């Protein structure tokens, strides 16, 4: 439940039009969030959960696609 609440907060911040945590674009902050959320992303966030958090899902997927991450 706490994870969902935190992801909801992040979704709200990203819904303001940003595709990354910082307005300047992808950063270490995005990767840090993605790495923190990785186990939940692959084991808890099913398609229904990802559909409820489209901006967060896009942020995580983009971060995981960065070479070396």
Short mmCIF file of C-alpha atoms in Angstrom, two decimals:
data_model
loop_
_atom_site.label_atom_id
_atom_site.label_comp_id
_atom_site.label_asym_id
_atom_site.label_seq_id
_atom_site.Cartn_x
_atom_site.Cartn_y
_atom_site.Cartn_z
CA UNK A 1 0.00 0.00 0.00
CA UNK A 2 2.85 2.37 0.76
CA UNK A 3 4.45 1.54 -2.57
CA UNK A 4 1.19 2.32 -4.36
CA UNK A 5 0.88 5.62 -2.48
CA UNK A 6 4.43 6.63 -3.41
CA UNK A 7 3.92 5.65 -7.05
CA UNK A 8 0.67 7.64 -7.05
CA UNK A 9 2.59 10.70 -5.86
CA UNK A 10 5.15 10.19 -8.60
CA UNK A 11 2.40 9.70 -11.19
CA UNK A 12 0.84 13.01 -10.11
CA UNK A 13 4.14 14.83 -10.45
CA UNK A 14 4.82 13.31 -13.86
CA UNK A 15 1.29 14.00 -15.04
CA UNK A 16 2.14 17.69 -14.91
CA UNK A 17 3.71 17.19 -18.32
CA UNK A 18 7.16 15.93 -17.43
CA UNK A 19 8.45 12.64 -18.80
CA UNK A 20 11.20 12.49 -16.19
CA UNK A 21 11.66 13.53 -12.58
CA UNK A 22 13.59 16.64 -13.53
CA UNK A 23 12.20 19.05 -16.10
CA UNK A 24 15.57 19.06 -17.88
CA UNK A 25 15.18 15.42 -18.95
CA UNK A 26 16.33 11.97 -17.87
CA UNK A 27 18.79 12.03 -15.00
CA UNK A 28 20.40 9.98 -12.27
CA UNK A 29 17.23 10.67 -10.24
CA UNK A 30 15.17 8.70 -12.77
CA UNK A 31 17.59 5.78 -12.65
CA UNK A 32 17.64 5.84 -8.83
CA UNK A 33 13.84 5.65 -8.73
CA UNK A 34 13.83 2.92 -11.35
CA UNK A 35 16.38 0.83 -9.47
CA UNK A 36 14.47 1.29 -6.21
CA UNK A 37 11.25 0.18 -7.87
CA UNK A 38 12.70 -2.65 -9.95
CA UNK A 39 11.64 -5.60 -7.79
CA UNK A 40 8.12 -4.21 -7.49
CA UNK A 41 7.99 -3.45 -11.21
CA UNK A 42 8.81 -7.02 -12.21
CA UNK A 43 6.99 -8.90 -9.46
CA UNK A 44 4.09 -6.77 -8.18
CA UNK A 45 3.14 -4.37 -10.97
CA UNK A 46 1.07 -6.45 -13.36
CA UNK A 47 -0.50 -4.99 -16.50
CA UNK A 48 -3.50 -3.65 -14.53
CA UNK A 49 -1.25 -1.87 -12.04
CA UNK A 50 0.90 -0.45 -14.84
CA UNK A 51 -2.22 0.79 -16.63
CA UNK A 52 -3.16 2.80 -13.53
CA UNK A 53 0.27 4.45 -13.55
CA UNK A 54 1.04 5.15 -17.22
CA UNK A 55 3.58 7.94 -16.63
CA UNK A 56 5.42 5.97 -13.94
CA UNK A 57 5.40 2.87 -16.14
CA UNK A 58 6.83 4.87 -19.04
CA UNK A 59 9.50 6.41 -16.79
CA UNK A 60 10.53 3.02 -15.45
CA UNK A 61 10.56 1.35 -18.87
CA UNK A 62 12.63 4.21 -20.33
CA UNK A 63 15.08 4.04 -17.43
CA UNK A 64 15.47 0.27 -17.78
CA UNK A 65 16.15 0.75 -21.50
CA UNK A 66 19.18 2.99 -20.86
CA UNK A 67 22.35 1.06 -21.75
CA UNK A 68 24.23 0.05 -18.63
CA UNK A 69 21.27 0.32 -16.29
#
